[in-house]
Tab-separated table of C-alpha atoms and ligand atoms in Angstrom:
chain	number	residue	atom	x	y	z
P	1	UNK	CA	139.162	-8.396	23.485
P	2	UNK	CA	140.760	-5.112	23.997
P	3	UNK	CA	143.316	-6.092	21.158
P	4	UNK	CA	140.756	-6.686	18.940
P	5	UNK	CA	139.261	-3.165	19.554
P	6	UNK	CA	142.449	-1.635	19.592
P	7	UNK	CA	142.900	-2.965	15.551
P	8	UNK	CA	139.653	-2.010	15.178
P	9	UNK	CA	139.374	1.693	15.169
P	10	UNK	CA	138.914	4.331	12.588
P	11	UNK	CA	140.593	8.089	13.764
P	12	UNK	CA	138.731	9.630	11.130
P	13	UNK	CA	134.929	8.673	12.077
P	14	UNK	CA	135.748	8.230	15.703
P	15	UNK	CA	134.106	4.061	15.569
P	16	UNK	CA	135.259	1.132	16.552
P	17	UNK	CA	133.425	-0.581	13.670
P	18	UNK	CA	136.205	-0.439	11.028
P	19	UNK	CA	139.798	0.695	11.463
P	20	UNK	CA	141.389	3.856	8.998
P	21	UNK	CA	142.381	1.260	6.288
P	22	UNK	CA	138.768	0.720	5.771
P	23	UNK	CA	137.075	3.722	6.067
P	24	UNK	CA	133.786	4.628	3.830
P	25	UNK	CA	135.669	7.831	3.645
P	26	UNK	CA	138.309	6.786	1.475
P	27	UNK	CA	135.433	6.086	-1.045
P	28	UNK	CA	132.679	8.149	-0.090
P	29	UNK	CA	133.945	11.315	-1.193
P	30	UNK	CA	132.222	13.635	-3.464
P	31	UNK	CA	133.051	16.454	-6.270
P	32	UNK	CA	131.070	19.490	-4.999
P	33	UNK	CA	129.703	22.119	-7.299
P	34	UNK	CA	131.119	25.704	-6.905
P	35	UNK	CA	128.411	26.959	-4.339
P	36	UNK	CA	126.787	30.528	-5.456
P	37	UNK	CA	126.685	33.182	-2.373
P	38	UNK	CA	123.440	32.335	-0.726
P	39	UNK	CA	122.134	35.053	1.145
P	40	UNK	CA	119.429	32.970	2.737
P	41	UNK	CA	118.355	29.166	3.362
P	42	UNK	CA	115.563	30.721	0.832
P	43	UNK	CA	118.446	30.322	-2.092
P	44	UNK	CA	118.768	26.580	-1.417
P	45	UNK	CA	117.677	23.703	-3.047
P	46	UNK	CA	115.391	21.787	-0.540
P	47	UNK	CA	116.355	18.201	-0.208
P	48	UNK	CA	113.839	15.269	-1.564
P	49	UNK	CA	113.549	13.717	1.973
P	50	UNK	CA	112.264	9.927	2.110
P	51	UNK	CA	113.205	6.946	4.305
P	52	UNK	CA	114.579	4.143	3.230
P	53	UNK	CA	113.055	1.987	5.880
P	54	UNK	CA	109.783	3.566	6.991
P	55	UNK	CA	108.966	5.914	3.730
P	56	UNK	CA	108.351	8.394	6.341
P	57	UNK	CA	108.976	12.001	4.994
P	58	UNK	CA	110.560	13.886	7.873
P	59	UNK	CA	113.811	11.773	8.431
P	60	UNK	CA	116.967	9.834	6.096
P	61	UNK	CA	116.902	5.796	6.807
P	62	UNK	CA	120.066	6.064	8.572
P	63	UNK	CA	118.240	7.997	11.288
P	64	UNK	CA	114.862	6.059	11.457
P	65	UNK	CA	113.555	4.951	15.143
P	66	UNK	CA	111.540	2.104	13.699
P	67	UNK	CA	112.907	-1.597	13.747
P	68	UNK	CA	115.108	-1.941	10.382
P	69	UNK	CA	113.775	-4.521	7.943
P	70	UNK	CA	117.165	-5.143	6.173
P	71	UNK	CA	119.266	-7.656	7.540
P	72	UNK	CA	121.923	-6.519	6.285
P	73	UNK	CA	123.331	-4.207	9.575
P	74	UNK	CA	124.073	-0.544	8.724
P	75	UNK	CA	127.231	-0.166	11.186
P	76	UNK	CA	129.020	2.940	9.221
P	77	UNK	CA	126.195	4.929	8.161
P	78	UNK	CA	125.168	5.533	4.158
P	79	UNK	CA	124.048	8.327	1.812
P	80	UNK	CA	120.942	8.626	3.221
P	81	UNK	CA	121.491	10.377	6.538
P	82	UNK	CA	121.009	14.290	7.440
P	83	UNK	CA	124.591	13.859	8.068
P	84	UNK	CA	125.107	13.866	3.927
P	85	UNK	CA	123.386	16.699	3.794
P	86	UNK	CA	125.022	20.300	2.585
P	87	UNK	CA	126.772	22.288	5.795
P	88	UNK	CA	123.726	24.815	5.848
P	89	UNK	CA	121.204	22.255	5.640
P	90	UNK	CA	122.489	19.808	8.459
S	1	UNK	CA	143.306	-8.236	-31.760
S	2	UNK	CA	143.527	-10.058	-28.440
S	3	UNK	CA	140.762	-10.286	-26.276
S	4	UNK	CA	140.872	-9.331	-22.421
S	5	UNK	CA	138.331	-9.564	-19.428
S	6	UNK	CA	138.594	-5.906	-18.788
S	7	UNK	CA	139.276	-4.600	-22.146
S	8	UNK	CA	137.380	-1.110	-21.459
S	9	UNK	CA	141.484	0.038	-19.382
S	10	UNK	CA	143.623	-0.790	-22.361
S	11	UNK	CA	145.225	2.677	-22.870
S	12	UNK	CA	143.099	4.261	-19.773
S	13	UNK	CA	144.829	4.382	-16.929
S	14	UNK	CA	143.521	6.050	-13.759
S	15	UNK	CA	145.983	4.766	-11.353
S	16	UNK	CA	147.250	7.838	-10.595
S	17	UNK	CA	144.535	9.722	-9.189
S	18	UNK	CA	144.740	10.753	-5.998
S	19	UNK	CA	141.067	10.492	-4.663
S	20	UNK	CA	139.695	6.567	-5.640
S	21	UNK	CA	136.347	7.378	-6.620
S	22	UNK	CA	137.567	9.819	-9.215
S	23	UNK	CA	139.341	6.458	-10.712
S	24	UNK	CA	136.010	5.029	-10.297
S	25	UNK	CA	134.000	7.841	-12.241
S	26	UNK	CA	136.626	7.532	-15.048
S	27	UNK	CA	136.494	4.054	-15.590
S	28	UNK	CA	133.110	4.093	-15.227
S	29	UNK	CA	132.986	6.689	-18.600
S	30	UNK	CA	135.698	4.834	-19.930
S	31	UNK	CA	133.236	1.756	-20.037
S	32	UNK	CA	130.666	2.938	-21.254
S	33	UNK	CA	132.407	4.331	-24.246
S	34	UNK	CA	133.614	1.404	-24.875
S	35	UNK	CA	130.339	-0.695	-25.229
S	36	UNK	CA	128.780	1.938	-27.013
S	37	UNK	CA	128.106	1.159	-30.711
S	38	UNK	CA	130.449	2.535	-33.473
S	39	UNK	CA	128.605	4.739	-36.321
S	40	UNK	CA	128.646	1.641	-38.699
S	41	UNK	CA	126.378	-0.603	-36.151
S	42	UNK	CA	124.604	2.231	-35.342
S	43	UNK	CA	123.887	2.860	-38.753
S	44	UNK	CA	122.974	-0.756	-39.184
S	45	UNK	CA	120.631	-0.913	-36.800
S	46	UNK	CA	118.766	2.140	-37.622
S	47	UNK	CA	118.411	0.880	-41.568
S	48	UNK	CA	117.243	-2.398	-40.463
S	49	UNK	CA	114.452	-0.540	-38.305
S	50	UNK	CA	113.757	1.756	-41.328
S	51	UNK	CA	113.279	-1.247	-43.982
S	52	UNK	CA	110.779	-2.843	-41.522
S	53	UNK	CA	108.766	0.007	-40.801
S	54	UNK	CA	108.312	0.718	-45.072
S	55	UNK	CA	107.785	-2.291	-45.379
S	56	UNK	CA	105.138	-3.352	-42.421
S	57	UNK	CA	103.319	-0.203	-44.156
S	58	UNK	CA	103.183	-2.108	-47.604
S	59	UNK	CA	101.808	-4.968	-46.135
S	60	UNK	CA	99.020	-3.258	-43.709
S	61	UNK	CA	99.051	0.567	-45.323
S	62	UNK	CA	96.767	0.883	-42.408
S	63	UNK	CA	99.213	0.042	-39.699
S	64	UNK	CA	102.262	2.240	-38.531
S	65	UNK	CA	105.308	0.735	-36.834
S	66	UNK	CA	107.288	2.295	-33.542
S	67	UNK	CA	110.397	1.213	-32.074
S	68	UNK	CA	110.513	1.295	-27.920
S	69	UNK	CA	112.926	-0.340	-25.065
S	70	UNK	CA	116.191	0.038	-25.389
S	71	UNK	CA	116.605	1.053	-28.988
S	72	UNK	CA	114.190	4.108	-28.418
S	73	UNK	CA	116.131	5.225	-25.442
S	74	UNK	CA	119.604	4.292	-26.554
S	75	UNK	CA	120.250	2.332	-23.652
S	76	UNK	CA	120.814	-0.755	-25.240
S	77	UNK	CA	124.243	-3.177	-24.596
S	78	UNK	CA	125.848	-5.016	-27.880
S	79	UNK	CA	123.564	-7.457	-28.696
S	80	UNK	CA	120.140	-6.414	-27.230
S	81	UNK	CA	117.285	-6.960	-29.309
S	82	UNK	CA	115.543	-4.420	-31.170
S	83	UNK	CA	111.564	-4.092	-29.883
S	84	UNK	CA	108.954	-3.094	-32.368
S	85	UNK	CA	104.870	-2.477	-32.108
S	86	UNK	CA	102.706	-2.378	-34.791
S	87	UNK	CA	99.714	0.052	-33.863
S	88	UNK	CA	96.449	0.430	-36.342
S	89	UNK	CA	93.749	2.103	-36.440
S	90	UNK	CA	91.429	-0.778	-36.503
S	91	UNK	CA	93.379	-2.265	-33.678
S	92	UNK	CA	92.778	-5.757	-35.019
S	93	UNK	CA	96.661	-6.499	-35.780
S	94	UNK	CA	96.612	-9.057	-32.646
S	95	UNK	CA	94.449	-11.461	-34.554
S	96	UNK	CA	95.943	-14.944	-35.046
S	97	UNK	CA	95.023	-14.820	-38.486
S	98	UNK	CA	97.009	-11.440	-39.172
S	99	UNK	CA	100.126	-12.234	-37.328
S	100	UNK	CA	100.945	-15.365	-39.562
S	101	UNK	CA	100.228	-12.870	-42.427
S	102	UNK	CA	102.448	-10.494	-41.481
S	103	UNK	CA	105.499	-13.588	-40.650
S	104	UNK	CA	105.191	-14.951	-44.012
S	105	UNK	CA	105.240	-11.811	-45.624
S	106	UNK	CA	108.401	-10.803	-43.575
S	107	UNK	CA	109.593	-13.880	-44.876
S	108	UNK	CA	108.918	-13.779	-48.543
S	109	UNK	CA	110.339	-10.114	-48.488
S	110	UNK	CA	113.819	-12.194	-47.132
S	111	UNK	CA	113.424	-9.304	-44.130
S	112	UNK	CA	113.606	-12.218	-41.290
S	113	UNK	CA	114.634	-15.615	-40.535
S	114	UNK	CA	114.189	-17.280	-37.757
S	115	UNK	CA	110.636	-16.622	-37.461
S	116	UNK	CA	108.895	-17.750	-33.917
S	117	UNK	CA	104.959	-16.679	-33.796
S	118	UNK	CA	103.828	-16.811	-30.951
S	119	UNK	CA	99.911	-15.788	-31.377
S	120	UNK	CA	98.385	-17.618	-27.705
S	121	UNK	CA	100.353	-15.643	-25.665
S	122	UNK	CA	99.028	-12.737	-22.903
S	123	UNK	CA	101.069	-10.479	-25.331
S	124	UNK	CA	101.647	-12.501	-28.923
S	125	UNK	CA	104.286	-11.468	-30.421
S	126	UNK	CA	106.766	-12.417	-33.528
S	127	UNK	CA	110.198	-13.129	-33.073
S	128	UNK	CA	112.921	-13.210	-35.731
S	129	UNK	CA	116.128	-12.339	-37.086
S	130	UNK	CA	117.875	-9.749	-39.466
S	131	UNK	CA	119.163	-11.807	-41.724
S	132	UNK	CA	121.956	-9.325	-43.252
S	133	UNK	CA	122.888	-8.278	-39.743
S	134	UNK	CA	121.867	-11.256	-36.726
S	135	UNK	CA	120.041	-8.741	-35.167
S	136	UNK	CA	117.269	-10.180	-33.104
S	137	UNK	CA	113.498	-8.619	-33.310
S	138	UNK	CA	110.428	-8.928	-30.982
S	139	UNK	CA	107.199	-7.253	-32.817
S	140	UNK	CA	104.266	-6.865	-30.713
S	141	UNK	CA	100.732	-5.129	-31.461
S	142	UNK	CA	98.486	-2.499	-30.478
S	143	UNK	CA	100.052	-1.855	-27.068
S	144	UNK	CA	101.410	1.136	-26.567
S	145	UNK	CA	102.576	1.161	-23.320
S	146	UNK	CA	105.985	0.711	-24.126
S	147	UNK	CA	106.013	4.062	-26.164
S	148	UNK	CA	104.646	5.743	-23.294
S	149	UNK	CA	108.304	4.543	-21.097
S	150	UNK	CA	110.274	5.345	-23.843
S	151	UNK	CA	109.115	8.751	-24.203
S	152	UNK	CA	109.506	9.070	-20.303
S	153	UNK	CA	112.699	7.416	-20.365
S	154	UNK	CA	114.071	10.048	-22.705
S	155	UNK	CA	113.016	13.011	-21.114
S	156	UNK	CA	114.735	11.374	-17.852
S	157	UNK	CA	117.671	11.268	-19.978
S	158	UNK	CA	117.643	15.002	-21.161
S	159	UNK	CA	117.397	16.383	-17.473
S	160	UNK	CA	119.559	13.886	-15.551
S	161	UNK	CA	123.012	13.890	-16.249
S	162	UNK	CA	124.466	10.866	-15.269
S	163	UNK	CA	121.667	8.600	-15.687
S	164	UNK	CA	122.634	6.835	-18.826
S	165	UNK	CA	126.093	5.450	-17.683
S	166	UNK	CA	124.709	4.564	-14.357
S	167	UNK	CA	121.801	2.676	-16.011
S	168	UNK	CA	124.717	0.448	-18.803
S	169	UNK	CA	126.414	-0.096	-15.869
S	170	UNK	CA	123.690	-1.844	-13.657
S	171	UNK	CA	122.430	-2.864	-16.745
S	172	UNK	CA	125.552	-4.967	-17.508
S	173	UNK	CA	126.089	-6.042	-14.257
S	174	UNK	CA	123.128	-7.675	-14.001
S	175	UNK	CA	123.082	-9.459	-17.613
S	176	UNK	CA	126.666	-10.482	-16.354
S	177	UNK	CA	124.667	-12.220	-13.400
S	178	UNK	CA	121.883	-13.502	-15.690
S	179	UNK	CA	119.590	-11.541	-13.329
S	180	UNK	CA	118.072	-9.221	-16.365
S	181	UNK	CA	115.646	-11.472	-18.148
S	182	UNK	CA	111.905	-10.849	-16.323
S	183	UNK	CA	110.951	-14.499	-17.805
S	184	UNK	CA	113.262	-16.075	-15.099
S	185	UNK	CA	112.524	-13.592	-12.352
S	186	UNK	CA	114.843	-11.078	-13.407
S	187	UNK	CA	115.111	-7.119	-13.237
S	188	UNK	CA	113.802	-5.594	-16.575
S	189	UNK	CA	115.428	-2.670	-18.729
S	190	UNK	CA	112.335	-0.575	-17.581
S	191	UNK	CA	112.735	-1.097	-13.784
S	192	UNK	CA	116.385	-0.907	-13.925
S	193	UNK	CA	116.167	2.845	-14.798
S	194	UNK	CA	113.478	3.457	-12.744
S	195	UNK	CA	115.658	2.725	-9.486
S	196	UNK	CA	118.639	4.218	-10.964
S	197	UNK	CA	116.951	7.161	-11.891
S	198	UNK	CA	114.746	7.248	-8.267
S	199	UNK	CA	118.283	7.003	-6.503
S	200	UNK	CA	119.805	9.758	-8.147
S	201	UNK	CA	116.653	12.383	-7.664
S	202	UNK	CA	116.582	11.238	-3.994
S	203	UNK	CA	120.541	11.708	-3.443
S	204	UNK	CA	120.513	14.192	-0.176
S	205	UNK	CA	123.815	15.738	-2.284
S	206	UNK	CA	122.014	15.401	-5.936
S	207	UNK	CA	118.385	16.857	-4.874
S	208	UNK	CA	119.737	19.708	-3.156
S	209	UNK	CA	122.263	20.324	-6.318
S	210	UNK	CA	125.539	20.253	-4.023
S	211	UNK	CA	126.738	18.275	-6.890
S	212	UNK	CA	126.166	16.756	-10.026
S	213	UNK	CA	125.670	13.377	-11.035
S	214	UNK	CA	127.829	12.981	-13.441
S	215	UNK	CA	130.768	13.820	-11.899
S	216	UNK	CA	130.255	11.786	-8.808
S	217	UNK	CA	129.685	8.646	-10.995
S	218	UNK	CA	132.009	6.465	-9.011
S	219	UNK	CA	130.879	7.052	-5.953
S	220	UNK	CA	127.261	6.698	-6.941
S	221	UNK	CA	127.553	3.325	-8.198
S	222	UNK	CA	128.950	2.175	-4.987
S	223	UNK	CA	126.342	4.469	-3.048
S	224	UNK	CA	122.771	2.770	-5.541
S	225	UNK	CA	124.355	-0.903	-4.437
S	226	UNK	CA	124.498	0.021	-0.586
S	227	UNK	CA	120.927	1.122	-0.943
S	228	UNK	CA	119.274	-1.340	-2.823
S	229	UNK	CA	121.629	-4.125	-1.477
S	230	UNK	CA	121.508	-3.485	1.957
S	231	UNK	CA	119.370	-0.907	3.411
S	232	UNK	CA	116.129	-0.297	1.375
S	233	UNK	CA	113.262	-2.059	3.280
S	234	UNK	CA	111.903	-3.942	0.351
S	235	UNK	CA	108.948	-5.785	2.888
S	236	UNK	CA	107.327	-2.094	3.337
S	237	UNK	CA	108.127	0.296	0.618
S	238	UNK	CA	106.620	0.632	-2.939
S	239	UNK	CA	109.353	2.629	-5.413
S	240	UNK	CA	106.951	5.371	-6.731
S	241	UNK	CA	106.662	9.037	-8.548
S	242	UNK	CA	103.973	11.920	-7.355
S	243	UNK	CA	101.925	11.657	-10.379
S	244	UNK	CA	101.780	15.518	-10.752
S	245	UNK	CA	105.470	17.031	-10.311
S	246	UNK	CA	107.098	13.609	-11.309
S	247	UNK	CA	109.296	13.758	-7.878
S	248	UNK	CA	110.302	10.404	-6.393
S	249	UNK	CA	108.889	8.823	-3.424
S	250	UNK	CA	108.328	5.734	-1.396
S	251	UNK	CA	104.584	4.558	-0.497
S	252	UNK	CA	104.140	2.723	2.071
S	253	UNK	CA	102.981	-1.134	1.083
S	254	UNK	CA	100.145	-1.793	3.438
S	255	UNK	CA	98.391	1.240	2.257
S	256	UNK	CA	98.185	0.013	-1.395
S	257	UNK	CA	96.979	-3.464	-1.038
S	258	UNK	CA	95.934	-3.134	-4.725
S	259	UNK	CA	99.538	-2.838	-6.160
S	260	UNK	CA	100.483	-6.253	-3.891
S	261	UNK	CA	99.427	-8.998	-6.451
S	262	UNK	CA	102.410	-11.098	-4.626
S	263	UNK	CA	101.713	-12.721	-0.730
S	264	UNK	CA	105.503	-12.736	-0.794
S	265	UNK	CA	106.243	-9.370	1.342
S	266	UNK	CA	109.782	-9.464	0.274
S	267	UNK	CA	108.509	-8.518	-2.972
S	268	UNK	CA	109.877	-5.793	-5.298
S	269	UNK	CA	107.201	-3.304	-6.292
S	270	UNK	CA	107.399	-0.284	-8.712
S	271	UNK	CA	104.424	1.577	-9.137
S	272	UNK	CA	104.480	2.358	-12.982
S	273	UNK	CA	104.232	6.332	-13.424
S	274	UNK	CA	101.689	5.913	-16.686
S	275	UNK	CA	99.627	3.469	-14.793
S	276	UNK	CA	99.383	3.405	-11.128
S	277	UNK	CA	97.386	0.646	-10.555
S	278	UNK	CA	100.668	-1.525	-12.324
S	279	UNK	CA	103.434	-2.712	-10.534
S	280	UNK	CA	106.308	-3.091	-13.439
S	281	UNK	CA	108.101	-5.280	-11.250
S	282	UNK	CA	105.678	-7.936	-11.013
S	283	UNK	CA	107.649	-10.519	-12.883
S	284	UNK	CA	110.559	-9.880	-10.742
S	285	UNK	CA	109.993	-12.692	-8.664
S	286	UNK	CA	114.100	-13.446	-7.656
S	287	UNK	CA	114.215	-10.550	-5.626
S	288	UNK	CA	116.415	-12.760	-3.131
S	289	UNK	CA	119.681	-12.995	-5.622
S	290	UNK	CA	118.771	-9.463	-6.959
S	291	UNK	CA	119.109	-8.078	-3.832
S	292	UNK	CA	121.860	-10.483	-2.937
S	293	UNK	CA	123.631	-9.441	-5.906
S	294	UNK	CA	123.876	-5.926	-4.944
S	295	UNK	CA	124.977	-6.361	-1.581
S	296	UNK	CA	127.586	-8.190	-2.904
S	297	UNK	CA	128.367	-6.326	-5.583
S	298	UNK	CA	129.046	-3.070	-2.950
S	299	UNK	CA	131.164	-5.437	-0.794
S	300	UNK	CA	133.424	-6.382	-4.182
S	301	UNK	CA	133.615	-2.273	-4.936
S	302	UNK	CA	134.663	-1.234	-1.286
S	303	UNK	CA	136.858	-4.196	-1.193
S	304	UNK	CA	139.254	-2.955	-4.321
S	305	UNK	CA	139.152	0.715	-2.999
S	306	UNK	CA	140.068	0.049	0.083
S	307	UNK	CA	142.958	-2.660	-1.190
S	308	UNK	CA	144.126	-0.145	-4.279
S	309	UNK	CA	143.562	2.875	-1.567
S	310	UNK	CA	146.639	1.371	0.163
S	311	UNK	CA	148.457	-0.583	-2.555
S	312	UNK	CA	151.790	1.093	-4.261
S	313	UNK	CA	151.806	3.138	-7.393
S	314	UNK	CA	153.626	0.561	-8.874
S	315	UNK	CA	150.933	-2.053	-7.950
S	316	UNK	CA	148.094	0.235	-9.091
S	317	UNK	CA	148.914	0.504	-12.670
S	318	UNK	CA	146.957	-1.245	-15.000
S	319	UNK	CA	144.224	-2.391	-12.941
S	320	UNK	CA	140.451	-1.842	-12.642
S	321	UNK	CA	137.465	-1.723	-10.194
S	322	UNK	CA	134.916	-2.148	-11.871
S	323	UNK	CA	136.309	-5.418	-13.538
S	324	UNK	CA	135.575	-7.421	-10.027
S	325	UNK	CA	131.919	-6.689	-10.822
S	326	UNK	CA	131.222	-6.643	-14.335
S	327	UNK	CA	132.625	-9.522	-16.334
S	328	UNK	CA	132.609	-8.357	-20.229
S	329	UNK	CA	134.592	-10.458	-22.421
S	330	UNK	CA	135.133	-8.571	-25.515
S	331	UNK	CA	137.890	-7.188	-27.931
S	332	UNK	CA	140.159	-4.211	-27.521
S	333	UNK	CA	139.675	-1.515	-29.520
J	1	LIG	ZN1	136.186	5.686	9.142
J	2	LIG	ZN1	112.035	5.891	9.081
């Protein structure tokens, strides 16, 4: 029902999955290192890139096209998503 | 002194941080601090191992005695046992006739009590006990496998900070849930660091050094549970390392029929990085509550951040998070 949506939303990820008193924000937050001046995408670290569900090497699980095998539904994303990655990586 | 479920917060409290996974990271060090041994057992436990190796020499001055597991890689909870191998040059130390040498003459030396040989096992081995300290041995022979982990184990633990809490942690969580012991299907010390440390290389934040480990310890713990409890596809992948750089990666199951021994495809399989014809995991045939387990152990984590998230100051103090999830019954101190 429309109620039941209404209850049912999070401001700060824009879904209707969870609402703000159960966001994987609150938790999901991370102590950054003090980033050096990088003068090119040369200067950064590559990321180790593996999915979760496929092993394929070009994409994070949370963005895999193949049918999941979990059955466990993924409904507010997780580490492993391009989305996680640094700004200048993304 | 009294005893308490959660005796790790007594004089710790995190209830005022502002962000909940720094509360997390702290208790999380505050933990493992606390099950860490004091000098005097650590002292006790080395001078038991040092005794047994002199002595194993006196009885085969051919032989030389290693300690691996746990004890090598001081990774070990209060009251793990201590594992031993006896390596010769002959390489004739796994004969029947030379283990029940080697018991009574443990026993005559009053080194052990206890004593359990068993010589018709795959790997025969002799189990006993300290008797000055309780401590519980397992000596095996001529395999040295288990010195090759060790030695991998340690250099994991020299480059990865973080590694070593996150491994006590899972490590007590799953003793908590009798889900450690590989004889009833269990996850083993050796495959518990694996996926800790294969999670922690593969972290999109950790591998591209946006942050460190051991900072982000709370949020971590929370993070290896949502993989390996809900998302990782354990029907397809194999949990693996590129033999040359030592970099994590998954291989896909189908194309390394080989490493399969199990028809189960919900099957947990580790490649081992000495050996990669052996899947370490092999034992760990309860894959269902392990990865049950997990899943519910993120659910329990979530759960108190999101209730202490929102709860009053007043209502904050004193508690813990990772108490829903690790049961450890033990004194303050
Ligand atoms: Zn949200
Ligand atoms: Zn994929």
């Amino acid at each position: 029902s429309n109620k039941a949506r209404k209850k049912q939303y999070c401001r700060t990820c824009d879904l209707f999955n969870h609402d703000d008193d159960n966001c994987p924000n609150i938790w999901r937050s991370y102590l950054l290192n003090k980033q050096p001046q990088q003068h090119s995408l040369k200067d950064v670290q590559l990321p180790v890139i593996y999915c979760y569900n496929c092993g394929d090497s070009t994409h994070f699980g949370d963005e895999c096209k193949e049918a999941r095998t979990s059955r466990v539904p993924n409904l507010s994303g997780s580490a492993f998503s391009g989305s996680n990655l640094p700004q200048q990586l993304r | 002194t009294p005893t308490s479920l959660y005796p790790w917060i007594k004089a710790h409290d995190h209830s005022k941080q502002k962000e909940i996974a720094d509360w997390l990271t702290m208790e999380i060090k505050d933990f493992v601090s606390y099950i860490s041994p004091s000098k005097e057992e650590i002292m006790a436990r080395n001078s038991v191992v040092k005794t047994l190796k002199q002595q194993i020499k006196v009885c085969w001055p051919d032989a030389e005695a290693h300690v691996f597991g746990s004890f090598a890689t001081d990774l070990y909870l209060p009251g793990s046992d201590i594992d031993m191998v006896v390596v010769s040059k002959n390489g004739d130390c796994e004969n029947r006739h030379k283990l029940y040498q080697l018991s009574s003459f443990l026993r005559s030396k009053k080194l052990a009590k206890d004593i359990e040989v068993i010589a018709g096992a795959k790997v025969p081995i002799i189990k006993f006990v300290d008797p000055k300290t309780n401590i519980h041995l397992d000596i095996s022979f001529e395999r040295t496998n288990g010195l090759d982990a060790a030695r991998r184990i340690r250099k994991w633990l020299e480059t990865t900070a973080g590694l070593r809490e996150l491994v006590l942690v899972v490590k007590q969580f799953l003793r908590s849930r009798k889900l450690n012991n590989v004889h009833v299907g269990g996850l083993g010390g050796y495959a518990t660091i694996i996926l800790c440390y294969h999670f922690i290389k593969m972290h999109p934040r950790v591998s591209t050094e946006n942050m460190t480990a051991s900072e982000n310890l709370g949020t971590l713990l929370i993070e290896f549970f949502e993989l390996y409890g809900r998302n990782f596809s354990f029907d397809n992948l194999v949990i693996a390392f590129d033999g040359k750089t030592d970099s994590p990666k998954y291989l896909k199951k189908y194309k390394y029929p080989s490493l399969i021994a199990s028809r189960n495809p919900f099957a947990l399989v580790v490649q081992d990085p000495d050996d990669p014809g052996n899947n370490i995991t092999r034992s760990s045939y309860n894959l269902r509550d392990i990865k049950k387990s997990f899943g519910g152990a993120f659910q329990l984590l979530v759960d108190r951040c999101y209730y202490l998230h929102s709860a009053s100051y007043k209502k904050r103090i004193g508690q813990s998070i990772l108490g829903d999830i690790i049961k450890y019954k033990g004194k303050e101190r």
